Coordinates of C-alpha atoms in Angstrom, one line a residue:
M632 CA -6.2 76.5 -40.0
R633 CA -8.5 78.7 -42.1
I634 CA -5.5 80.7 -43.3
L635 CA -3.6 77.5 -44.2
L636 CA -6.6 76.0 -46.1
A637 CA -7.3 79.2 -47.9
C638 CA -3.7 79.3 -49.1
L639 CA -4.1 75.8 -50.5
S640 CA -7.2 76.8 -52.5
L641 CA -6.4 80.4 -53.0
R642 CA -7.2 80.5 -56.7
D643 CA -10.8 79.0 -56.2
A644 CA -11.7 80.7 -53.0
D645 CA -12.1 84.1 -54.7
L646 CA -11.4 86.0 -51.6
S647 CA -12.4 89.6 -51.1
L648 CA -12.4 91.8 -47.9
G649 CA -16.1 91.0 -47.4
A650 CA -15.6 87.3 -47.9
V651 CA -12.7 87.1 -45.5
A652 CA -14.8 89.0 -42.9
R653 CA -17.7 86.5 -43.4
I654 CA -15.3 83.5 -43.2
F655 CA -13.7 84.5 -39.9
S656 CA -16.8 85.8 -38.2
T657 CA -18.8 82.7 -39.1
G658 CA -15.8 80.6 -38.3
F659 CA -15.4 82.1 -34.9
L660 CA -19.1 81.1 -34.2
F661 CA -18.3 77.5 -35.0
D662 CA -15.1 77.5 -33.1
L663 CA -16.9 78.7 -30.0
G664 CA -19.4 75.9 -30.4
A665 CA -16.6 73.3 -30.8
C666 CA -14.9 74.6 -27.7
A667 CA -18.1 74.5 -25.7
F668 CA -18.7 70.8 -26.6
F669 CA -15.0 69.9 -26.1
L670 CA -14.7 71.5 -22.7
L671 CA -18.1 70.3 -21.4
P672 CA -16.7 67.0 -19.9
Y673 CA -14.0 69.0 -18.1
A674 CA -16.5 71.5 -16.9
I675 CA -18.6 68.6 -15.4
Y676 CA -15.5 67.1 -13.8
L677 CA -14.5 70.4 -12.2
A678 CA -18.1 71.0 -11.0
I679 CA -18.3 67.6 -9.2
W680 CA -14.6 67.4 -8.0
P681 CA -14.2 68.8 -4.5
A682 CA -11.9 71.9 -4.4
R683 CA -10.1 70.6 -1.3
F684 CA -8.8 67.7 -3.4
N685 CA -7.3 69.9 -6.2
Q686 CA -3.7 69.4 -4.9
T687 CA -4.0 65.6 -4.8
L688 CA -2.0 63.3 -7.0
A689 CA -5.2 61.9 -8.6
N690 CA -6.3 65.3 -9.8
R691 CA -2.9 66.1 -11.1
L692 CA -2.7 62.9 -13.1
L693 CA -6.3 63.3 -14.5
T694 CA -5.6 66.9 -15.4
Y695 CA -2.3 66.3 -17.1
T696 CA -3.6 63.1 -18.9
G697 CA -6.7 64.9 -20.1
F698 CA -4.8 67.9 -21.3
V699 CA -2.3 65.8 -23.2
L700 CA -5.0 63.7 -24.8
A701 CA -7.0 66.8 -25.9
T702 CA -3.8 68.4 -27.3
L703 CA -3.1 65.2 -29.3
I704 CA -6.6 65.2 -30.7
F705 CA -6.3 68.8 -31.8
L706 CA -2.9 68.3 -33.3
F707 CA -4.1 65.1 -35.1
S708 CA -7.2 66.9 -36.2
L709 CA -5.0 69.7 -37.7
F710 CA -3.0 67.1 -39.8
S711 CA -6.1 65.2 -40.7
E712 CA -8.0 68.3 -41.9
V713 CA -5.1 69.3 -44.2
T714 CA -4.9 65.8 -45.8
F715 CA -8.7 65.7 -46.1
W716 CA -8.7 69.1 -47.7
L717 CA -6.0 68.0 -50.1
E718 CA -8.1 65.0 -51.1
F719 CA -11.7 66.5 -51.1
E720 CA -11.2 70.3 -50.8
S721 CA -13.8 70.1 -48.0
R722 CA -14.0 70.2 -44.2
F723 CA -14.9 66.9 -42.5
N724 CA -18.1 65.5 -43.8
F725 CA -20.0 62.2 -44.2
I726 CA -16.9 60.8 -45.8
A727 CA -14.9 61.4 -42.7
V728 CA -17.6 59.7 -40.7
D729 CA -17.2 56.7 -42.9
Y730 CA -13.5 56.8 -42.3
L731 CA -14.0 56.6 -38.6
V732 CA -16.2 53.5 -39.1
Y733 CA -13.8 51.7 -41.6
T734 CA -10.6 52.2 -39.7
H735 CA -8.6 49.5 -41.2
E736 CA -8.8 50.8 -44.8
V737 CA -8.3 54.3 -43.7
A738 CA -5.4 53.6 -41.4
Q739 CA -3.7 51.5 -44.1
N740 CA -4.3 54.3 -46.7
I741 CA -2.8 57.0 -44.5
N742 CA 0.2 54.8 -43.6
E743 CA 0.9 54.1 -47.3
S744 CA 0.3 57.7 -48.4
Y745 CA 2.2 59.7 -45.7
P746 CA 5.4 59.3 -43.5
M747 CA 3.4 58.3 -40.4
P748 CA 6.4 57.7 -38.1
L749 CA 7.5 61.3 -38.7
L750 CA 4.1 62.8 -38.4
V751 CA 3.3 60.9 -35.2
S752 CA 6.6 61.9 -33.7
V753 CA 5.8 65.6 -34.6
I754 CA 2.3 65.3 -33.0
L755 CA 3.7 63.7 -29.8
A756 CA 6.5 66.3 -29.7
G757 CA 4.1 69.1 -30.1
A758 CA 1.8 67.9 -27.4
G759 CA 4.8 67.4 -25.1
L760 CA 6.3 70.9 -25.9
L761 CA 2.9 72.6 -25.2
T762 CA 2.5 70.8 -22.0
L763 CA 6.0 71.8 -20.9
V764 CA 5.5 75.5 -21.9
L765 CA 2.2 75.8 -20.0
T766 CA 3.7 74.0 -16.9
R767 CA 6.6 76.5 -16.8
R768 CA 4.2 79.5 -17.2
G769 CA 2.4 78.2 -14.0
I770 CA -1.0 77.5 -15.7
F771 CA -1.3 74.0 -14.1
R772 CA -0.1 75.4 -10.8
S773 CA -2.9 77.9 -10.8
T774 CA -5.4 75.2 -11.6
F775 CA -4.3 73.0 -8.7
R776 CA -4.5 75.9 -6.2
G777 CA -8.0 76.9 -7.3
R778 CA -10.6 77.3 -4.7
T779 CA -13.7 78.3 -6.7
P780 CA -16.9 77.8 -4.6
L781 CA -19.3 75.1 -5.6
F782 CA -22.1 77.4 -6.5
R783 CA -19.9 79.4 -9.0
R784 CA -18.7 76.1 -10.5
L785 CA -22.2 75.0 -11.1
L786 CA -23.1 78.4 -12.7
I787 CA -20.1 77.9 -15.1
L788 CA -21.3 74.4 -15.8
G789 CA -24.8 75.7 -16.5
A790 CA -23.3 78.2 -19.0
F791 CA -21.5 75.4 -20.8
L792 CA -24.6 73.2 -20.8
A793 CA -26.8 76.0 -22.1
T794 CA -24.3 76.9 -24.8
S795 CA -23.9 73.3 -25.9
A796 CA -27.7 72.9 -26.0
I797 CA -28.1 76.0 -28.2
Y798 CA -25.6 74.8 -30.6
G799 CA -26.9 71.2 -30.6
C800 CA -30.4 72.2 -31.3
F801 CA -30.3 75.4 -33.3
L802 CA -26.9 76.0 -35.0
G803 CA -26.2 73.4 -37.7
N804 CA -23.4 73.3 -40.2
N805 CA -25.7 74.6 -42.9
L806 CA -25.4 78.1 -41.3
A807 CA -22.0 78.3 -43.2
E808 CA -23.5 77.3 -46.5
K809 CA -25.2 80.6 -47.4
G810 CA -22.6 81.9 -49.8
Q811 CA -22.1 81.6 -53.6
N812 CA -18.6 80.1 -53.3
R813 CA -18.2 76.6 -51.9
Y814 CA -14.6 77.1 -50.8
Q815 CA -15.6 80.2 -48.7
D816 CA -18.4 78.2 -47.1
E817 CA -16.1 75.3 -46.2
L818 CA -13.4 77.7 -44.8
S819 CA -16.2 79.1 -42.5
K820 CA -16.7 75.8 -40.9
N821 CA -14.9 74.1 -38.0
G822 CA -13.5 70.6 -38.7
I823 CA -14.4 69.0 -35.4
Y824 CA -17.8 70.6 -35.4
S825 CA -18.4 69.5 -38.9
I826 CA -17.6 65.8 -38.3
F827 CA -20.2 65.7 -35.5
S828 CA -22.7 67.5 -37.6
A829 CA -22.2 65.0 -40.4
F830 CA -22.6 62.0 -38.0
K831 CA -25.8 63.5 -36.7
N832 CA -27.2 64.1 -40.2
N833 CA -26.3 60.8 -41.9
E834 CA -29.7 60.6 -43.5
L835 CA -31.9 63.6 -44.2
N836 CA -35.7 63.2 -44.3
Y837 CA -36.7 64.5 -47.7
Q838 CA -40.2 65.3 -46.6
H839 CA -38.9 67.4 -43.6
F840 CA -36.2 69.4 -45.3
Y841 CA -36.8 69.7 -49.1
P842 CA -39.5 71.3 -51.2
L843 CA -42.6 69.3 -51.8
I844 CA -45.5 69.0 -54.1
D845 CA -48.6 66.8 -53.7
D846 CA -47.5 63.1 -53.8
R847 CA -50.0 62.2 -56.5
K848 CA -48.9 65.0 -58.7
A849 CA -45.3 64.1 -58.2
F850 CA -46.0 60.5 -59.3
T851 CA -48.0 61.8 -62.3
V852 CA -45.0 63.8 -63.4
V853 CA -42.6 60.9 -63.0
R854 CA -44.9 58.4 -64.7
D855 CA -45.3 60.8 -67.7
A856 CA -41.5 60.8 -68.0
L857 CA -41.3 57.0 -67.7
A858 CA -44.2 56.4 -70.1
G859 CA -43.8 55.1 -73.7
D860 CA -45.4 53.1 -76.5
N861 CA -43.9 49.9 -75.0
V862 CA -44.6 50.7 -71.3
R863 CA -47.6 49.5 -69.3
F864 CA -47.9 50.5 -65.7
L865 CA -48.8 47.7 -63.4
D866 CA -50.2 49.7 -60.4
D867 CA -52.2 52.9 -60.1
G868 CA -51.3 55.9 -58.3
L869 CA -48.1 56.1 -56.1
S870 CA -46.0 53.7 -58.0
I871 CA -43.7 53.4 -61.0
R872 CA -43.9 49.6 -61.4
R873 CA -44.4 48.8 -65.0
H874 CA -43.9 46.3 -67.8
I875 CA -41.6 47.1 -70.7
S876 CA -42.1 45.1 -73.8
A877 CA -39.8 44.6 -76.9
V878 CA -40.6 44.0 -80.5
G879 CA -37.4 42.2 -81.7
K880 CA -35.8 38.9 -80.9
E881 CA -34.5 38.7 -77.3
S882 CA -30.8 37.8 -76.8
R883 CA -29.2 36.7 -73.5
P884 CA -25.4 37.3 -73.7
N885 CA -23.2 37.2 -70.6
V886 CA -22.7 40.7 -69.2
I887 CA -19.6 41.9 -67.2
L888 CA -20.0 45.3 -65.9
V889 CA -16.8 46.9 -64.8
T890 CA -17.2 49.9 -62.5
I891 CA -13.9 51.8 -62.5
E892 CA -12.9 53.8 -59.5
S893 CA -12.8 57.6 -60.0
L894 CA -12.4 57.6 -63.8
S895 CA -13.4 61.0 -65.0
A896 CA -14.4 61.3 -68.7
D897 CA -11.7 63.9 -69.2
Y898 CA -8.9 61.3 -68.6
L899 CA -9.8 59.7 -72.0
A900 CA -8.5 61.0 -75.3
H901 CA -12.0 60.3 -76.7
F902 CA -13.2 63.2 -74.6
G903 CA -10.3 65.5 -75.4
N904 CA -7.4 64.4 -73.0
K905 CA -3.9 64.9 -74.5
Q906 CA -1.9 62.9 -72.1
H907 CA -2.4 59.5 -73.8
L908 CA -3.3 57.8 -70.4
T909 CA -6.0 55.4 -71.7
P910 CA -5.0 53.9 -75.1
V911 CA -6.9 50.7 -74.4
L912 CA -10.2 52.5 -73.6
D913 CA -9.8 54.9 -76.5
S914 CA -9.3 52.0 -78.8
L915 CA -12.4 50.3 -77.5
A916 CA -14.4 53.5 -77.9
K917 CA -13.8 53.3 -81.6
K918 CA -15.6 49.8 -81.9
S919 CA -18.1 50.1 -79.0
L920 CA -21.3 52.0 -78.1
V921 CA -20.2 55.1 -76.3
F922 CA -22.4 57.3 -74.1
E923 CA -21.0 60.8 -74.9
Q924 CA -22.9 62.8 -72.2
M925 CA -23.4 60.4 -69.3
Y926 CA -23.3 62.0 -65.8
A927 CA -22.7 60.3 -62.4
T928 CA -25.4 60.7 -59.7
G929 CA -22.8 61.4 -57.0
T930 CA -19.3 61.7 -55.8
R931 CA -18.9 58.4 -53.9
T932 CA -18.5 54.8 -55.0
V933 CA -21.7 53.7 -53.1
R934 CA -23.6 56.4 -55.1
G935 CA -22.4 54.9 -58.3
M936 CA -23.3 51.4 -57.2
E937 CA -26.7 52.7 -56.1
A938 CA -27.2 54.3 -59.6
L939 CA -26.1 51.3 -61.6
T940 CA -28.0 48.6 -59.5
L941 CA -31.1 50.4 -58.3
S942 CA -31.4 52.9 -61.2
I943 CA -32.7 55.5 -58.8
P944 CA -32.1 59.2 -58.2
P945 CA -29.8 59.9 -55.3
T946 CA -31.8 60.4 -52.1
P947 CA -30.4 62.9 -49.4
G948 CA -27.9 61.6 -46.9
S949 CA -26.1 58.3 -47.3
S950 CA -26.5 56.0 -50.4
I951 CA -29.2 53.2 -50.1
V952 CA -26.2 50.8 -50.3
R953 CA -25.3 51.8 -46.8
R954 CA -28.7 52.1 -45.2
P955 CA -30.6 49.4 -43.3
D956 CA -33.4 47.3 -44.8
N957 CA -32.0 47.4 -48.3
G958 CA -32.4 43.8 -49.2
N959 CA -34.7 42.2 -51.6
L960 CA -35.0 45.2 -53.7
T961 CA -36.0 45.5 -57.4
T962 CA -32.4 45.8 -58.8
V963 CA -30.9 45.2 -62.3
G964 CA -29.7 42.0 -60.6
S965 CA -33.2 40.8 -60.0
I966 CA -34.1 41.5 -63.6
F967 CA -31.1 39.4 -64.7
Q968 CA -32.1 36.7 -62.3
S969 CA -35.7 36.7 -63.8
K970 CA -34.0 35.8 -67.1
G971 CA -32.1 32.9 -65.6
Y972 CA -28.8 34.6 -65.0
E973 CA -26.2 33.9 -62.2
T974 CA -25.4 37.3 -60.6
S975 CA -22.1 38.1 -58.8
F976 CA -20.5 41.0 -57.1
I977 CA -16.7 41.0 -57.4
Y978 CA -14.6 43.5 -55.5
G979 CA -10.8 43.8 -54.9
G980 CA -11.1 45.0 -51.3
D981 CA -13.0 43.9 -48.3
G982 CA -16.8 44.1 -49.2
Y983 CA -17.6 44.8 -45.5
F984 CA -16.5 48.3 -46.3
D985 CA -19.4 50.7 -47.1
N986 CA -21.8 47.8 -46.5
M987 CA -21.2 46.5 -50.0
N988 CA -21.4 42.8 -49.3
Q989 CA -24.6 43.2 -47.2
F990 CA -26.3 45.2 -49.9
F991 CA -25.3 42.9 -52.9
G992 CA -25.7 39.7 -50.8
G993 CA -29.0 40.8 -49.6
N994 CA -30.1 41.3 -53.2
G995 CA -29.1 37.9 -54.6
F996 CA -25.6 38.5 -55.8
D997 CA -22.9 36.0 -54.8
I998 CA -19.9 37.7 -53.4
T999 CA -16.2 37.4 -54.3
D1000 CA -13.9 39.8 -52.4
K1001 CA -10.5 40.1 -50.6
G1002 CA -12.1 39.9 -47.2
R1003 CA -10.2 39.8 -44.0
S1004 CA -12.9 37.5 -42.6
A1005 CA -15.4 35.1 -44.1
T1006 CA -18.1 35.9 -41.5
V1007 CA -17.8 39.5 -40.4
G1008 CA -20.9 41.5 -41.5
D1009 CA -22.5 38.5 -43.3
K1010 CA -26.2 38.5 -42.8
F1011 CA -27.3 37.2 -46.2
A1012 CA -27.9 33.9 -47.8
A1013 CA -25.7 34.5 -50.9
A1014 CA -22.4 32.6 -51.1
R1015 CA -19.2 34.4 -50.4
T1016 CA -15.7 33.6 -51.8
I1017 CA -12.6 35.0 -50.3
I1018 CA -9.7 35.6 -52.8
P1019 CA -6.7 33.9 -51.2
D1020 CA -3.3 35.6 -50.8
S1021 CA -1.8 32.9 -53.0
L1022 CA -3.6 34.5 -56.0
V1023 CA -2.5 38.1 -55.2
Q1024 CA 0.6 39.7 -56.6
F1025 CA 0.0 43.2 -55.3
Q1026 CA -2.4 44.9 -52.8
N1027 CA -2.6 48.2 -50.9
A1028 CA -4.9 49.7 -48.4
W1029 CA -8.0 49.5 -50.6
G1030 CA -7.5 46.1 -52.1
I1031 CA -5.8 43.9 -54.6
C1032 CA -4.6 45.4 -57.9
D1033 CA -6.8 45.5 -61.0
E1034 CA -5.0 42.6 -62.7
D1035 CA -5.6 40.3 -59.8
L1036 CA -9.2 41.4 -59.6
Y1037 CA -9.7 40.6 -63.3
T1038 CA -8.1 37.2 -62.8
A1039 CA -10.9 36.6 -60.2
V1040 CA -13.5 37.8 -62.7
L1041 CA -12.2 35.2 -65.2
R1042 CA -12.3 32.4 -62.6
N1043 CA -15.9 33.3 -61.8
A1044 CA -16.9 33.5 -65.5
N1045 CA -15.4 30.1 -66.2
K1046 CA -17.3 28.6 -63.3
N1047 CA -20.6 30.0 -64.4
Y1048 CA -20.0 29.0 -68.0
A1049 CA -19.3 25.4 -66.8
G1050 CA -22.6 25.5 -65.0
G1051 CA -24.4 26.2 -68.2
K1052 CA -26.1 29.5 -67.2
P1053 CA -25.6 33.0 -68.5
F1054 CA -24.0 35.3 -66.0
F1055 CA -24.0 39.0 -64.9
S1056 CA -21.0 40.1 -63.0
F1057 CA -20.8 43.5 -61.2
V1058 CA -17.1 44.3 -60.8
M1059 CA -15.7 47.1 -58.7
T1060 CA -12.0 48.2 -59.1
T1061 CA -9.8 49.9 -56.6
S1062 CA -6.4 50.7 -58.2
N1063 CA -7.3 54.2 -59.3
H1064 CA -7.4 55.6 -55.7
R1065 CA -4.9 57.1 -53.3
P1066 CA -2.2 56.0 -52.4
F1067 CA -1.9 55.5 -56.2
T1068 CA 0.2 52.4 -56.1
Y1069 CA 0.2 49.4 -58.4
P1070 CA 2.7 46.6 -59.4
S1071 CA 6.0 47.9 -60.7
G1072 CA 7.2 47.3 -64.2
K1073 CA 3.8 47.3 -65.8
I1074 CA 3.7 50.8 -67.2
D1075 CA 6.2 53.6 -67.7
I1076 CA 5.0 55.8 -64.8
P1077 CA 6.4 54.8 -61.4
S1078 CA 4.0 53.5 -58.8
G1079 CA 2.9 56.0 -56.1
T1080 CA 3.6 59.1 -58.1
G1081 CA 0.0 60.3 -58.5
R1082 CA -3.3 59.9 -60.3
E1083 CA -2.1 59.8 -63.8
G1084 CA -0.1 56.7 -63.0
T1085 CA -3.1 54.8 -61.6
V1086 CA -5.3 55.9 -64.6
R1087 CA -2.6 54.5 -67.0
Y1088 CA -2.4 51.3 -64.9
T1089 CA -6.2 51.0 -64.8
D1090 CA -6.3 51.2 -68.5
Y1091 CA -3.4 48.7 -68.9
A1092 CA -5.1 46.2 -66.7
I1093 CA -8.3 46.4 -68.8
G1094 CA -6.3 45.5 -71.9
Q1095 CA -4.7 42.5 -70.1
F1096 CA -8.2 41.4 -69.0
L1097 CA -9.7 41.6 -72.4
E1098 CA -6.7 39.8 -73.9
N1099 CA -7.2 36.9 -71.5
A1100 CA -11.0 37.0 -71.9
R1101 CA -10.6 36.5 -75.6
K1102 CA -9.1 33.0 -75.0
Q1103 CA -12.2 31.9 -73.1
P1104 CA -15.1 29.9 -74.7
W1105 CA -17.7 32.4 -73.3
Y1106 CA -16.0 35.5 -74.8
A1107 CA -17.9 35.8 -78.1
N1108 CA -21.3 35.8 -76.2
T1109 CA -20.3 38.3 -73.6
V1110 CA -20.9 42.1 -73.4
F1111 CA -18.4 44.1 -71.5
I1112 CA -19.3 47.5 -70.0
F1113 CA -16.8 49.9 -68.7
V1114 CA -18.2 52.8 -66.6
A1115 CA -16.9 55.0 -63.8
D1116 CA -18.5 55.0 -60.3
H1117 CA -17.8 58.9 -60.2
C1118 CA -15.2 61.4 -61.2
A1119 CA -11.8 61.8 -59.6
S1120 CA -12.7 65.3 -58.2
S1121 CA -16.0 66.9 -57.6
A1122 CA -14.8 70.1 -56.0
G1123 CA -15.7 73.4 -57.6
K1124 CA -16.9 76.9 -56.9
N1125 CA -20.5 75.6 -56.7
D1126 CA -21.6 72.7 -54.5
I1127 CA -22.6 70.9 -57.7
D1128 CA -20.2 71.5 -60.6
V1129 CA -21.7 69.7 -63.6
T1130 CA -18.3 69.3 -65.3
K1131 CA -17.1 67.2 -62.3
Y1132 CA -19.9 64.5 -62.9
H1133 CA -19.1 63.6 -66.5
I1134 CA -18.1 60.0 -66.7
P1135 CA -17.2 57.5 -69.5
A1136 CA -19.5 54.6 -70.3
I1137 CA -18.4 52.1 -73.0
V1138 CA -20.5 49.0 -74.1
Y1139 CA -18.2 46.6 -75.9
N1140 CA -18.9 43.4 -77.8
L1141 CA -22.7 43.9 -78.2
P1142 CA -24.3 41.1 -80.3
A1143 CA -25.0 42.1 -83.8
A1144 CA -24.3 45.8 -83.2
S1145 CA -22.1 48.1 -85.0
P1146 CA -20.0 50.8 -83.2
G1147 CA -21.7 54.1 -82.5
S1148 CA -22.4 56.6 -79.9
V1149 CA -25.3 57.8 -77.7
P1150 CA -25.0 61.6 -78.0
V1151 CA -27.9 62.6 -75.7
L1152 CA -27.6 63.9 -72.2
C1153 CA -28.3 61.0 -69.8
S1154 CA -27.7 59.7 -66.3
Q1155 CA -25.8 56.8 -64.8
I1156 CA -29.2 55.3 -63.9
D1157 CA -30.0 54.8 -67.6
L1158 CA -27.1 52.5 -68.5
L1159 CA -28.6 49.1 -67.7
P1160 CA -32.2 50.0 -68.9
T1161 CA -30.6 51.0 -72.2
L1162 CA -28.7 47.7 -72.4
F1163 CA -32.0 45.8 -71.7
G1164 CA -33.5 47.7 -74.6
L1165 CA -30.6 46.8 -76.9
L1166 CA -31.1 43.1 -75.9
Q1167 CA -34.8 43.3 -76.7
W1168 CA -35.9 42.3 -73.2
D1169 CA -39.5 42.1 -72.0
Y1170 CA -39.4 42.7 -68.2
D1171 CA -41.1 44.2 -65.2
S1172 CA -39.3 47.4 -64.0
N1173 CA -39.4 49.3 -60.8
L1174 CA -36.4 51.5 -62.1
Y1175 CA -36.2 55.2 -62.8
G1176 CA -33.7 54.6 -65.6
L1177 CA -34.8 54.7 -69.2
D1178 CA -33.6 53.4 -72.6
V1179 CA -32.1 56.6 -73.9
R1180 CA -32.5 55.4 -77.5
S1181 CA -36.2 55.5 -77.2
A1182 CA -38.1 58.0 -79.4
T1183 CA -40.0 59.3 -76.2
Y1184 CA -36.9 59.8 -74.2
R1185 CA -36.3 63.4 -72.8
P1186 CA -32.6 64.1 -72.0
R1187 CA -32.0 64.8 -68.4
A1188 CA -29.5 63.9 -65.7
L1189 CA -29.7 63.6 -61.9
L1190 CA -26.8 64.6 -59.7
G1191 CA -26.3 65.1 -56.0
T1192 CA -24.2 65.5 -53.0
Y1193 CA -25.1 64.4 -49.5
Q1194 CA -27.5 67.4 -49.0
K1195 CA -28.0 69.0 -52.4
L1196 CA -30.1 67.3 -55.2
A1197 CA -29.8 68.5 -58.8
Y1198 CA -31.8 68.0 -62.0
L1199 CA -30.1 68.9 -65.3
Q1200 CA -32.2 69.5 -68.3
N1201 CA -31.9 71.8 -71.4
N1202 CA -28.7 73.4 -69.9
R1203 CA -30.6 74.4 -66.8
L1204 CA -29.5 72.9 -63.4
T1205 CA -32.1 73.0 -60.7
I1206 CA -30.8 72.5 -57.2
L1207 CA -32.9 71.4 -54.2
S1208 CA -31.4 72.1 -50.8
P1209 CA -32.5 71.6 -47.1
Q1210 CA -34.9 74.3 -45.7
Q1211 CA -37.0 73.8 -48.9
H1212 CA -34.6 76.0 -50.9
V1213 CA -34.6 75.9 -54.8
E1214 CA -32.0 77.5 -57.0
S1215 CA -31.3 77.5 -60.7
L1216 CA -28.2 77.8 -62.8
V1217 CA -28.1 78.1 -66.6
Y1218 CA -25.1 76.7 -68.5
A1219 CA -24.2 78.4 -71.8
N1220 CA -22.2 75.3 -72.7
S1221 CA -20.7 72.2 -71.1
G1222 CA -17.5 73.9 -70.0
A1223 CA -18.8 77.3 -68.6
P1224 CA -19.8 77.8 -65.1
G1225 CA -23.5 78.1 -64.4
E1226 CA -25.1 81.6 -64.1
T1227 CA -27.8 82.2 -61.5
A1228 CA -31.3 82.3 -63.0
R1229 CA -34.8 82.4 -61.7
P1230 CA -36.1 78.8 -61.1
D1231 CA -38.4 77.5 -63.9
K1232 CA -41.7 76.3 -62.5
K1233 CA -42.1 73.2 -64.7
T1234 CA -38.4 72.1 -64.4
T1235 CA -38.6 72.6 -60.6
E1236 CA -41.7 70.4 -60.4
E1237 CA -39.9 67.7 -62.4
A1238 CA -36.9 67.9 -60.1
I1239 CA -39.0 67.7 -57.0
S1240 CA -41.1 64.8 -58.5
Y1241 CA -38.0 62.7 -59.2
Y1242 CA -36.5 63.0 -55.7
Q1243 CA -39.7 63.1 -53.7
T1244 CA -41.1 59.9 -55.3
A1245 CA -37.7 58.1 -55.0
Y1246 CA -37.5 58.9 -51.3
Y1247 CA -41.2 57.9 -50.8
L1248 CA -40.8 54.5 -52.5
F1249 CA -37.7 53.5 -50.6
K1250 CA -38.9 54.6 -47.2
S1251 CA -42.4 53.1 -47.8
G1252 CA -40.8 49.7 -48.8
L1253 CA -42.2 50.0 -52.3
L1254 CA -38.9 49.3 -54.0
K1255 CA -39.0 45.7 -52.6
Q1256 CA -39.6 42.8 -55.0
K1257 CA -43.2 41.5 -55.0

């Protein structure tokens, strides 16, 4: 497996003799642990099964069945690891854990992306062939004739238990993450061991694993960053709650925020792409407010949702969207609601996936999605509308096509307009995702041929959406925002490659605003606070995001993976890792890889302060609305 995966990423793995030695020695250690865990149930069985019954039919059936099942698991794991690596260039991680939980979407995605009947046949044939070969070599016959004394069997079981305990308590997956090349680290791991490690560490306690400073000092640093001439803090000490005032006349247009699946900035001609994949978005960019240097906070959709709704730095582990007790928070939605807006979450798939419906419904958003059930997972008071099959022309594993989704957005906007209230719609697309399928005959790239086709279709659907929106009575008073949830690929030689977090953000149809750009470095968490500033809103904020047009704004971006948290400022990337580790990279320019540098004390304290206080506020319940 390691040789195969190394061949798939040979250019990026940067293999040397020393690197190969480390990969296979560390890998052997993890393989040994995986074997210990995997064989432990059989060791227990052999310890308690009386030797005199080894020749019985029951033992033969149990042994053959167990062996075949184990072989099927290993062979399926081999296939799964290769496909997972092709998608994420990583061993199994939190994403794979999610995939085990949300089996419908994943099973459908795999079925639509790969020739499953052939692959299942190969796996079954492989398991059968291996069983036949070992049977003819007498391996099973020796097992059934075994007469190992009970005491010796218990000693062997004790060795398995001790080995499993040592691995479970002391040898985590982070042992492989000591190198300078992410691909080498990933090759050192064992896939099965990695998935259990990821399941165990779904949420990391920041205070246990990351560098800390005094809480009061951390909040002082963050409050200094959030301060401004128009800012008045409402609480003393360990809080960022504040009132933001405006000097101009307030406007309250409708707002439709379209969060686009996996749309990296480098797909747009505006950012240098030469493939002409996004003519609609590139045309919009010329007559809109464009954020030139906006960076996503993470590499998953739920991270993008977290950033855009909560305007908070990414905390280690899973996104807050997927965590318990995440309702009644101060969100951008609650700010819209305080201004009399109707708020909606509109999604083309089943919002049960990734806990989306529970999060948005628990924070006052009405739900529209293509759910399989009107009740599964609903523990919120908000209304939920299921998009019926009769209004769907095309769907795949992840949901309905973008055109059908935008039709649902138009229906929802018309309903809100008829009710006489302004509305804020948070829209999440799905088309730009594997298996890269979409309705035929719409664009000149055949469906299912790759990412370029879905990017082109995504852009086409946006054009159709705006063309239909212009016919509606609410269009002139509606702001449209198009932003990515994350980039299409976040793999790189370092765990956090800044270039793989750069996303487009376009604000179109602003009232009384001329086209322009926001050239400064900023974060996904700043998008809606900047809009509130453009609309001249007075409001109470518990958000970390800032109006980046403010004279007091200091450019910075916050980026993360599940374990590593980064702070980008002045071309210096400060990375915080478990075991209180801090590292620093300096970027000569936006396209060059970072060079290792000595961490800067002031910048490190700022990085720690952002993440430490964000974790503190969420875990202490201080992000809740008062």
